[in-house]
Every structure is written in structure tokens, then in C-alpha cells.
Tab-separated table of C-alpha atoms in Angstrom:
chain	number	residue	atom	x	y	z
D	1	MET	CA	-12.963	-17.885	16.759
D	2	ARG	CA	-13.202	-21.269	15.021
D	3	HIS	CA	-12.103	-21.630	11.431
D	4	ASP	CA	-11.696	-24.223	8.698
D	5	ASP	CA	-8.929	-24.841	6.184
D	6	ASP	CA	-11.523	-24.844	3.407
D	7	THR	CA	-12.150	-21.153	2.706
D	8	ASP	CA	-15.740	-21.736	1.550
D	9	ILE	CA	-16.620	-23.530	4.789
D	10	HIS	CA	-14.805	-20.873	6.817
D	11	TYR	CA	-16.913	-18.189	5.141
D	12	LYS	CA	-20.146	-20.090	5.888
D	13	MET	CA	-19.113	-20.305	9.545
D	14	LEU	CA	-18.671	-16.520	9.685
D	15	VAL	CA	-22.069	-15.958	8.058
D	16	LEU	CA	-23.770	-18.301	10.537
D	17	ALA	CA	-21.996	-16.653	13.470
D	18	LYS	CA	-23.171	-13.226	12.353
D	19	GLN	CA	-26.752	-14.432	11.861
D	20	HIS	CA	-26.795	-16.048	15.297
D	21	LEU	CA	-25.463	-12.932	17.026
D	22	CYS	CA	-27.879	-10.625	15.250
D	23	ARG	CA	-30.892	-12.813	16.055
D	24	ALA	CA	-30.050	-12.823	19.750
D	25	GLY	CA	-31.857	-9.507	20.066
D	26	VAL	CA	-29.242	-7.890	22.312
D	27	THR	CA	-28.178	-4.999	20.069
D	28	GLY	CA	-26.073	-3.483	22.820
D	29	ARG	CA	-23.611	-6.359	22.556
D	30	LEU	CA	-23.100	-6.030	18.807
D	31	LYS	CA	-20.275	-3.533	19.353
D	32	PHE	CA	-18.395	-6.349	21.116
D	33	THR	CA	-19.366	-9.292	18.899
D	34	LEU	CA	-19.293	-7.896	15.347
D	35	PRO	CA	-15.722	-6.449	15.252
D	36	PRO	CA	-14.139	-9.915	15.762
D	37	ILE	CA	-16.182	-11.199	12.812
D	38	VAL	CA	-14.893	-8.333	10.656
D	39	PHE	CA	-11.267	-8.988	11.603
D	40	GLU	CA	-11.693	-12.734	11.053
D	41	SER	CA	-13.151	-11.924	7.629
D	42	LEU	CA	-10.082	-9.809	6.843
D	43	LYS	CA	-7.873	-12.788	7.729
D	44	LEU	CA	-9.933	-15.008	5.439
D	45	LEU	CA	-9.618	-12.351	2.738
D	46	LYS	CA	-5.816	-12.599	2.822
D	47	LYS	CA	-5.981	-16.365	2.449
D	48	VAL	CA	-8.413	-16.242	-0.474
D	49	ARG	CA	-6.390	-13.524	-2.178
D	50	ARG	CA	-3.221	-15.625	-1.961
D	51	MET	CA	-5.099	-18.510	-3.550
D	52	GLU	CA	-6.372	-16.285	-6.359
D	53	ILE	CA	-2.886	-14.945	-7.054
D	54	SER	CA	-1.228	-18.374	-6.988
D	55	THR	CA	-3.895	-19.661	-9.384
D	56	ALA	CA	-3.367	-16.723	-11.737
D	57	ALA	CA	0.406	-17.160	-11.617
D	58	ALA	CA	0.119	-20.846	-12.527
D	59	ALA	CA	-2.536	-20.233	-15.171
D	60	THR	CA	-0.043	-19.675	-17.985
D	61	THR	CA	0.333	-22.744	-20.259
D	62	THR	CA	3.473	-24.713	-19.425
D	63	VAL	CA	5.442	-26.435	-22.203
D	64	VAL	CA	7.786	-29.227	-21.118
D	65	PRO	CA	10.485	-30.219	-23.671
D	66	ALA	CA	11.121	-33.898	-24.434
D	67	ASP	CA	13.887	-35.644	-22.537
D	68	LYS	CA	17.244	-34.507	-23.869
D	69	GLU	CA	18.954	-37.682	-22.648
D	70	GLU	CA	16.931	-39.791	-25.096
D	71	LYS	CA	18.174	-37.687	-28.007
D	72	GLU	CA	21.751	-37.908	-26.741
D	73	GLY	CA	21.402	-41.691	-26.468
D	74	ASP	CA	20.179	-41.915	-30.048
D	75	GLU	CA	23.134	-39.868	-31.237
D	76	LYS	CA	25.530	-42.102	-29.332
D	77	THR	CA	23.958	-45.251	-30.863
D	78	ASP	CA	24.299	-43.777	-34.344
D	79	GLU	CA	27.990	-43.146	-33.714
D	80	ASP	CA	28.541	-46.757	-32.582
D	81	GLU	CA	26.789	-48.056	-35.666
D	82	LYS	CA	28.989	-45.880	-37.857
D	83	GLU	CA	32.136	-47.290	-36.222
D	84	GLY	CA	30.894	-50.843	-36.792
D	85	ASP	CA	30.037	-50.061	-40.377
D	86	LYS	CA	33.524	-48.661	-40.877
D	87	LYS	CA	35.169	-51.900	-39.668
D	88	GLU	CA	32.971	-54.058	-41.871
D	89	GLU	CA	33.686	-51.757	-44.776
D	90	GLU	CA	37.446	-52.398	-44.425
D	91	LYS	CA	36.962	-56.172	-44.398
D	92	GLY	CA	34.249	-56.496	-47.057
D	93	ASP	CA	34.601	-56.750	-50.822
D	94	GLU	CA	33.571	-54.150	-53.380
D	95	GLU	CA	29.930	-55.217	-53.294
D	96	GLY	CA	29.884	-54.959	-49.525
D	97	GLU	CA	31.472	-51.541	-49.706
D	98	ALA	CA	28.744	-50.305	-52.063
D	99	THR	CA	26.057	-51.671	-49.750
D	100	GLU	CA	27.608	-50.025	-46.706
D	101	GLU	CA	27.820	-46.692	-48.483
D	102	LYS	CA	24.098	-46.837	-49.264
D	103	GLU	CA	23.305	-47.699	-45.645
D	104	LYS	CA	25.495	-44.824	-44.453
D	105	GLU	CA	23.704	-42.388	-46.751
D	106	GLY	CA	20.369	-43.642	-45.401
D	107	GLU	CA	21.505	-43.168	-41.805
D	108	GLU	CA	22.686	-39.614	-42.521
D	109	ALA	CA	19.378	-38.721	-44.177
D	110	LYS	CA	17.468	-40.178	-41.212
D	111	GLU	CA	19.612	-38.282	-38.701
D	112	LYS	CA	19.109	-35.017	-40.616
D	113	GLU	CA	15.345	-35.560	-40.676
D	114	GLU	CA	15.256	-36.165	-36.879
D	115	THR	CA	17.338	-33.045	-36.250
D	116	GLU	CA	14.895	-30.862	-38.196
D	117	LYS	CA	11.955	-32.124	-36.162
D	118	GLU	CA	10.912	-29.998	-33.136
D	119	PRO	CA	11.218	-31.681	-29.718
D	120	ALA	CA	8.060	-33.210	-28.340
D	121	ALA	CA	6.236	-31.075	-25.783
D	122	GLU	CA	3.799	-31.694	-22.986
D	123	VAL	CA	1.055	-29.103	-22.418
D	124	VAL	CA	0.003	-28.701	-18.786
D	125	PRO	CA	-3.634	-27.590	-18.473
D	126	SER	CA	-4.214	-24.198	-16.786
D	127	PRO	CA	-5.480	-24.409	-13.181
D	128	VAL	CA	-8.753	-22.680	-12.359
D	129	PHE	CA	-9.802	-20.893	-9.141
D	130	ASN	CA	-12.639	-23.243	-8.183
D	131	LYS	CA	-13.809	-21.724	-4.895
D	132	LYS	CA	-17.308	-20.279	-4.621
D	133	ILE	CA	-16.201	-17.489	-2.282
D	134	ASN	CA	-13.810	-14.940	-3.778
D	135	CYS	CA	-12.460	-11.651	-2.442
D	136	ARG	CA	-15.324	-9.581	-3.819
D	137	LYS	CA	-17.930	-11.622	-1.894
D	138	ILE	CA	-15.927	-11.304	1.309
D	139	PHE	CA	-15.770	-7.524	0.896
D	140	VAL	CA	-19.563	-7.421	0.471
D	141	PHE	CA	-19.947	-9.419	3.686
D	142	ILE	CA	-17.555	-7.089	5.520
D	143	GLN	CA	-19.405	-4.014	4.280
D	144	LYS	CA	-22.779	-5.331	5.472
D	145	THR	CA	-21.345	-6.299	8.858
D	146	ILE	CA	-19.800	-2.859	9.388
D	147	ALA	CA	-23.055	-1.190	8.356
D	148	MET	CA	-24.895	-3.180	11.022
D	149	LEU	CA	-22.301	-2.209	13.634
D	150	SER	CA	-22.715	1.481	12.795
D	151	LEU	CA	-26.191	1.396	14.364
D	152	THR	CA	-24.719	0.838	17.829
D	153	ASP	CA	-21.098	2.040	17.630
D	154	PRO	CA	-20.427	4.583	14.841
D	155	GLU	CA	-16.822	5.274	15.850
D	156	ALA	CA	-15.877	1.579	15.793
D	157	SER	CA	-17.634	1.250	12.444
D	158	PHE	CA	-15.655	4.256	11.188
D	159	LYS	CA	-12.369	2.588	12.143
D	160	LEU	CA	-13.343	-0.747	10.601
D	161	ASN	CA	-14.230	0.952	7.321
D	162	LEU	CA	-10.698	2.335	7.208
D	163	GLU	CA	-9.248	-1.108	8.003
D	164	ALA	CA	-11.247	-2.599	5.148
D	165	ALA	CA	-10.109	0.209	2.828
D	166	ILE	CA	-6.464	-0.619	3.543
D	167	ALA	CA	-7.152	-4.330	2.954
D	168	ALA	CA	-8.757	-3.557	-0.408
D	169	ASP	CA	-5.801	-1.384	-1.376
D	170	ARG	CA	-3.394	-4.209	-0.482
D	171	CYS	CA	-5.398	-6.497	-2.752
D	172	ALA	CA	-5.071	-3.898	-5.518
D	173	VAL	CA	-1.293	-3.800	-5.039
D	174	LEU	CA	-1.082	-7.599	-5.247
D	175	ALA	CA	-3.363	-7.666	-8.279
D	176	ALA	CA	-1.126	-5.133	-10.020
D	177	ALA	CA	1.966	-7.217	-9.259
D	178	ALA	CA	0.260	-10.388	-10.507
D	179	SER	CA	-0.999	-8.759	-13.705
D	180	SER	CA	2.543	-7.657	-14.573
D	181	THR	CA	3.701	-11.284	-14.731
D	182	THR	CA	0.533	-13.096	-15.815
D	183	ASP	CA	-2.439	-12.669	-18.089
D	184	GLN	CA	-4.807	-10.286	-16.294
D	185	SER	CA	-7.812	-12.133	-17.708
D	186	THR	CA	-6.998	-15.060	-15.404
D	187	THR	CA	-7.645	-12.969	-12.272
D	188	THR	CA	-11.175	-12.626	-10.894
D	189	THR	CA	-10.837	-8.977	-9.836
D	190	THR	CA	-8.588	-6.276	-11.301
D	191	THR	CA	-6.566	-3.516	-9.649
D	192	THR	CA	-9.165	-0.907	-10.609
D	193	ASP	CA	-11.944	-2.955	-9.000
D	194	TYR	CA	-10.085	-3.201	-5.699
D	195	SER	CA	-9.247	0.522	-5.756
D	196	ALA	CA	-12.941	1.284	-6.223
D	197	ILE	CA	-13.786	-0.938	-3.248
D	198	SER	CA	-11.194	0.864	-1.130
D	199	TYR	CA	-12.610	4.238	-2.167
D	200	GLU	CA	-16.135	3.120	-1.239
D	201	PHE	CA	-15.058	2.065	2.258
D	202	ILE	CA	-13.440	5.459	2.878
D	203	ALA	CA	-16.541	7.198	1.521
D	204	GLN	CA	-18.631	5.223	4.031
D	205	ALA	CA	-16.254	6.321	6.793
D	206	PHE	CA	-16.679	9.962	5.750
D	207	GLN	CA	-20.463	9.560	5.850
D	208	LEU	CA	-20.257	8.239	9.402
D	209	TYR	CA	-17.963	11.112	10.376
D	210	GLU	CA	-20.460	13.674	9.133
D	211	ASP	CA	-23.588	12.011	10.536
D	212	GLU	CA	-22.533	10.337	13.774
D	213	ILE	CA	-19.193	11.612	15.124
D	214	SER	CA	-19.707	14.972	16.805
D	215	GLU	CA	-17.491	14.931	19.904
D	216	SER	CA	-14.422	17.141	19.413
D	217	LYS	CA	-11.727	14.675	20.488
D	218	ALA	CA	-13.374	11.853	18.551
D	219	GLN	CA	-13.315	14.015	15.428
D	220	GLN	CA	-9.615	14.736	15.913
D	221	ARG	CA	-8.841	11.030	16.346
D	222	SER	CA	-10.889	10.257	13.251
D	223	ILE	CA	-8.984	12.751	11.096
D	224	GLU	CA	-5.675	11.320	12.294
D	225	LEU	CA	-6.857	7.837	11.286
D	226	VAL	CA	-8.018	9.043	7.875
D	227	VAL	CA	-4.675	10.730	7.183
D	228	GLY	CA	-2.810	7.554	8.126
D	229	THR	CA	-5.110	5.456	5.950
D	230	LEU	CA	-4.777	7.692	2.891
D	231	LEU	CA	-0.994	7.747	3.227
D	232	SER	CA	-1.016	3.934	3.385
D	233	CYS	CA	-3.126	3.477	0.249
D	234	LYS	CA	-1.116	3.336	-2.984
D	235	THR	CA	-3.483	2.541	-5.833
D	236	PHE	CA	-6.050	5.349	-6.023
D	237	GLU	CA	-6.570	7.163	-9.281
D	238	LYS	CA	-5.381	10.766	-9.123
D	239	ASP	CA	-8.882	12.269	-9.220
D	240	ASP	CA	-10.144	9.943	-6.489
D	241	TYR	CA	-7.152	10.643	-4.268
D	242	GLU	CA	-7.515	14.404	-4.684
D	243	ALA	CA	-11.211	14.223	-3.795
D	244	LEU	CA	-10.458	12.285	-0.605
D	245	ILE	CA	-7.577	14.443	0.632
D	246	THR	CA	-9.424	17.682	-0.122
D	247	LYS	CA	-12.396	16.467	1.918
D	248	THR	CA	-10.095	15.478	4.773
D	249	ALA	CA	-8.460	18.913	4.818
D	250	GLN	CA	-11.916	20.505	4.934
D	251	TYR	CA	-12.858	18.390	7.947
D	252	ALA	CA	-9.650	19.472	9.690
D	253	ALA	CA	-10.357	23.155	9.064
D	254	LYS	CA	-13.847	22.853	10.592
D	255	LEU	CA	-12.890	21.385	13.973
D	256	LEU	CA	-14.392	23.201	16.913
D	257	LYS	CA	-11.242	23.954	18.905
D	258	LYS	CA	-8.628	26.184	17.270
D	259	PRO	CA	-5.562	24.271	18.557
D	260	ASP	CA	-7.061	21.065	17.132
D	261	GLN	CA	-7.683	22.869	13.852
D	262	CYS	CA	-4.081	24.021	13.722
D	263	ARG	CA	-2.604	20.577	14.361
D	264	MET	CA	-4.909	18.721	11.983
D	265	VAL	CA	-4.481	21.212	9.115
D	266	THR	CA	-0.718	20.883	9.553
D	267	LEU	CA	-1.031	17.100	9.525
D	268	CYS	CA	-3.155	17.190	6.360
D	269	SER	CA	-0.327	18.966	4.536
D	270	HIS	CA	1.407	15.575	4.273
D	271	LEU	CA	-1.428	14.288	2.094
D	272	PHE	CA	-0.290	16.696	-0.626
D	273	PHE	CA	3.362	15.583	-0.568
D	274	THR	CA	3.674	11.801	-0.643
D	275	GLY	CA	6.227	9.306	-1.920
D	276	VAL	CA	9.902	8.734	-1.279
D	277	ASP	CA	10.958	11.030	-4.101
D	278	ALA	CA	9.551	12.727	-7.184
D	279	ASN	CA	10.415	9.702	-9.372
D	280	ASP	CA	8.329	7.335	-7.262
D	281	LYS	CA	5.374	6.003	-9.295
D	282	GLN	CA	3.110	6.252	-6.244
D	283	THR	CA	4.046	9.873	-5.585
D	284	TYR	CA	1.469	12.634	-5.386
D	285	ARG	CA	2.897	16.116	-4.897
D	286	ASN	CA	1.212	19.488	-4.869
D	287	PRO	CA	3.771	21.819	-3.230
D	288	GLN	CA	1.512	24.863	-3.339
D	289	ARG	CA	-1.237	23.110	-1.389
D	290	VAL	CA	1.349	22.142	1.229
D	291	LEU	CA	2.294	25.792	1.659
D	292	GLU	CA	-1.369	26.784	1.886
D	293	CYS	CA	-1.943	24.284	4.702
D	294	LEU	CA	1.088	25.504	6.644
D	295	GLN	CA	0.200	29.172	6.211
D	296	ARG	CA	-3.365	28.512	7.341
D	297	ALA	CA	-2.001	26.674	10.372
D	298	LEU	CA	0.228	29.672	11.197
D	299	LYS	CA	-2.761	32.022	11.108
D	300	ILE	CA	-4.687	29.753	13.467
D	301	ALA	CA	-1.656	29.463	15.770
D	302	ASP	CA	-1.314	33.245	15.862
D	303	ALA	CA	-4.949	33.571	16.943
D	304	CYS	CA	-4.440	30.891	19.599
D	305	SER	CA	-1.324	32.615	21.005
D	306	MET	CA	-3.362	35.742	21.672
D	307	ALA	CA	-5.759	33.726	23.818
D	308	SER	CA	-3.029	31.890	25.726
D	309	SER	CA	0.732	32.323	25.673
D	310	ALA	CA	1.123	28.580	26.166
D	311	ASN	CA	-0.056	28.062	22.589
D	312	VAL	CA	3.377	29.125	21.337
D	313	GLN	CA	3.999	25.379	21.163
D	314	LEU	CA	1.840	25.370	18.014
D	315	PHE	CA	4.447	27.520	16.246
D	316	VAL	CA	7.177	25.072	17.283
D	317	GLU	CA	5.196	22.114	15.941
D	318	ILE	CA	4.635	23.926	12.636
D	319	LEU	CA	8.355	24.763	12.453
D	320	GLU	CA	9.140	21.064	12.604
D	321	HIS	CA	6.943	20.477	9.545
D	322	TYR	CA	8.566	23.378	7.684
D	323	VAL	CA	12.006	21.859	8.315
D	324	TYR	CA	10.741	18.482	7.079
D	325	TYR	CA	9.444	19.869	3.775
D	326	PHE	CA	12.530	22.013	3.286
D	327	GLU	CA	14.735	18.959	3.727
D	328	LYS	CA	12.514	16.933	1.354
D	329	ASP	CA	13.073	19.538	-1.384
D	330	ASN	CA	9.587	20.995	-1.516
D	331	PRO	CA	10.228	23.740	-4.094
D	332	VAL	CA	7.990	26.363	-2.442
D	333	ILE	CA	9.402	25.904	1.083
D	334	SER	CA	12.598	27.961	1.076
D	335	ASP	CA	15.158	28.760	3.767
D	336	LYS	CA	13.466	32.150	4.215
D	337	PHE	CA	10.304	30.475	5.542
D	338	VAL	CA	12.309	28.440	8.057
D	339	SER	CA	14.428	31.405	9.180
D	340	GLY	CA	11.376	33.669	9.467
D	341	LEU	CA	9.493	31.170	11.632
D	342	VAL	CA	12.530	30.674	13.878
D	343	ALA	CA	12.691	34.439	14.426
D	344	LEU	CA	8.934	34.598	15.112
D	345	ILE	CA	9.120	31.853	17.739
D	346	LYS	CA	12.093	33.540	19.389
D	347	GLU	CA	10.139	36.792	19.595
D	348	HIS	CA	7.120	35.075	21.159
D	349	MET	CA	9.238	33.274	23.730
D	350	GLU	CA	10.974	36.458	24.833
D	351	SER	CA	7.676	38.247	25.455
D	352	ILE	CA	5.746	35.360	26.945
D	353	GLY	CA	4.111	35.636	30.360
D	354	PHE	CA	2.733	32.926	32.623
D	355	SER	CA	-0.702	33.037	34.188
D	356	SER	CA	-0.349	29.701	35.982
D	357	SER	CA	2.150	27.016	36.905
D	358	ALA	CA	0.572	24.751	34.274
D	359	ASP	CA	1.414	27.279	31.562
D	360	GLN	CA	4.960	27.419	32.877
D	361	MET	CA	5.304	23.627	32.600
D	362	VAL	CA	3.959	23.676	29.051
D	363	PHE	CA	6.394	26.450	28.149
D	364	ALA	CA	9.330	24.441	29.540
D	365	GLU	CA	8.389	21.485	27.331
D	366	THR	CA	7.919	23.761	24.329
D	367	GLN	CA	11.286	25.404	24.892
D	368	GLY	CA	12.990	22.005	25.043
D	369	HIS	CA	11.320	20.992	21.778
D	370	TYR	CA	12.334	24.262	20.134
D	371	ARG	CA	15.975	23.927	21.208
D	372	GLN	CA	16.070	20.392	19.866
D	373	ILE	CA	14.948	21.650	16.440
D	374	LEU	CA	17.623	24.371	16.533
D	375	ARG	CA	20.280	21.779	17.343
D	376	TYR	CA	19.099	19.701	14.397
D	377	LEU	CA	19.325	22.706	12.063
D	378	GLN	CA	22.815	23.496	13.321
D	379	LYS	CA	23.851	19.889	12.754
D	380	LYS	CA	22.604	20.045	9.167
D	381	LYS	CA	24.562	23.259	8.601
D	382	GLU	CA	27.761	21.516	9.718
D	383	GLU	CA	27.345	18.231	7.811
D	384	SER	CA	29.125	18.215	4.451
D	385	GLU	CA	26.250	16.678	2.453
D	386	SER	CA	23.665	19.199	3.708
D	387	SER	CA	25.744	22.270	4.580
D	388	GLU	CA	25.112	23.970	1.238
D	389	LYS	CA	21.335	23.521	1.472
D	390	PHE	CA	21.068	24.757	5.082
D	391	ALA	CA	23.749	27.452	4.828
D	392	ASN	CA	21.258	30.340	4.572
D	393	VAL	CA	18.990	29.131	7.381
D	394	VAL	CA	19.299	31.558	10.303
D	395	CYS	CA	18.920	29.826	13.630
């Protein structure tokens, strides 16, 4: 797609391209022609945002001190004059000596007066972001384009809403970094504004999920994308983030197929335990909600195992998440939970029966996965830095 170095002209080109494609009357092709316009708009957004940040960073008034060499030269000249005065003073008569003393006193007074003066300064005028098209206008254009695409391809529109949400969150992160070093009044859009834009894009994605996405596998893919998006976003207010993750967990619990329910509820548990550690500013942690998700997943897995013995793999997948949270110091996930689930899986595997060769192949893969987790637990029990923590885990 063609572009221009001038961001305003580039934006006009995108608007004209969209208008031309929409007037063509072939709505069936919009699902192929509109996504490139959205992605090109996201590229333009990055460029405009960099310009806004660089303008804000340079917007602080710069004071340039006067040349120090000039002052040093003046001092050196004064010293030379003093040496010359001293020689003349030795050769002159008493009248000359009196005159020289007066001149010396005048020079000292002048030098003292110059020293007390502040150095001259040059004030550099603050640059201004002078483009007509800013990030906010580009987001409005993206939102309208995605809304038009939703008429012909709801799933693609759903994905693009999430892409735009991540882009808005990145802008919020950059705005926060810029505001920490510059005057926030010099920026056109604040961190809170960008976070609100990101929230709105995800809300639009949720609306599409509820109204247009009904196929089971498409719903599962959509929930996976939402979880990844929410874990990538870093600037939501606590209340907004809780509203979004709670809604996502509800979608996961309402999937048609029980195995899909189990996997997605387990995946949603990670939304309630984010961040590198508890001291991370971007951390959100609700240990009890994590446990609730895992326990709900276990109940669903138990129901699935009654229908088919091959579904024992669900228990193994949940065990892997339990080990993860235990290692990440989730306070409500203790060694007893891990040991109990290991014993439960062992019991299921000993009593399992095969109704087909396909079930037998699935069981072989599940058994390999399970043994790999046991080897990992054993390794942690033997390592010096983790032996104390994993000592009571029975595997």
C-alpha cells in the first residue's frame, strides 16, 4: 500500500482508499480489502505517536549559558593589565603610584561587579505538534473501519478490535513514560485517554463475540485471543481490568463443549495472577479467584472423564497450571493441592480402559506429558534453591 512521509497526507490517502473500496459496491470483498487499511493505519499511528512524544520531550524551555571562554578571556586580560600596571608602578614616581592605585581599585570593583552578574542565557522557544492528524483521530478512523468490516466478517473484526486495543495500550505506556520526564500539558492525549480507548475496543470485541460468533471452535479461539490481549495490556484501571477479566471468565464457563470449558477456564486463571512479582507496579493478583478457576476446571474434567477415559489428559493439563502457581508463590496453592492432584491422576491412569485405538494414542501422549511433569517436580526437589519449597510434594 502506498504511503507518504507527511503523516497528514498519508492519512488522507488511507481515507480515500477506504472510500473508494466502499463505493465499489462489492461488499463481499471488504473482508479482504479493509484489514490492510486497518494495519496500515496502525503503522501510521506508531509514526504519529513518536512525533507527539518527541515534540513533548523537546517542549521544555531550554536555557543555554553564555560562552565560558569569553569570561575566561576577560579574566586573562585583566591579569595581563595588572602585571603591566605593576611594572609601571615600580618605575613611576609617587604621583604615578597614586594614579595606578586608583586604577587598580577601579579594576577590582569592575571585576567584582561582573562576577556578581548572572551569565547571559538564550531561551529556545518550545516546539509545537503542528500536524492536523493526531493519534486520537487515527483511532476514530480505525474504529469506523473495523465497524464496517464487522458487517461481512465478524471474526476478523473481532481480532482487529483486539489489535487496536493493544496499540492504544502501547500509546498509554509511552504517554506515561513521556509524562514522567516532561510536562503532561504538552501532550495531546493522556495515559487515561488511551486506556479508555483500549477499553472501548475490547468492549466492541465482546459485543461482536456475543452477537456474531456462535461456532464452538471460533468461540474458543476468541477467548484465547482475549486472554492474550488482556495479559498484554498494562495500563487499565483496576476496576476496568476486573470487569474485563470477569466477563472473559464467564464466556469461558459458558462454552458448549465441556473439554473446551475446562481448558478455557483454566487459561482464564492467569488473568487473576499477573506480573513478574508482587512488587511489580503492573501486577494484579487475586489468589482466591485463581483457586476458584482451577477447582471449577477440575469439576468439569471429572465430568468429562466419566464420558471418556481419554479426557484424563485434562487433569494433566490442570496439574501443570497448579505446579506453575505453586512455583510462583500463589499463597492459596499449597503442596497439598499438587500432591493430591498427582495421586488423583495416578488413580485414573491405573483404572483407565480403551474403547478404541484413538483413545489409546491419546492416552500414550497424556502419559508422556504426565511423566514429564513428574520429572520436573523431582528435579525441583533435588535443586538446592527449590528443594525446601518442593520437599513436601509427593510425586
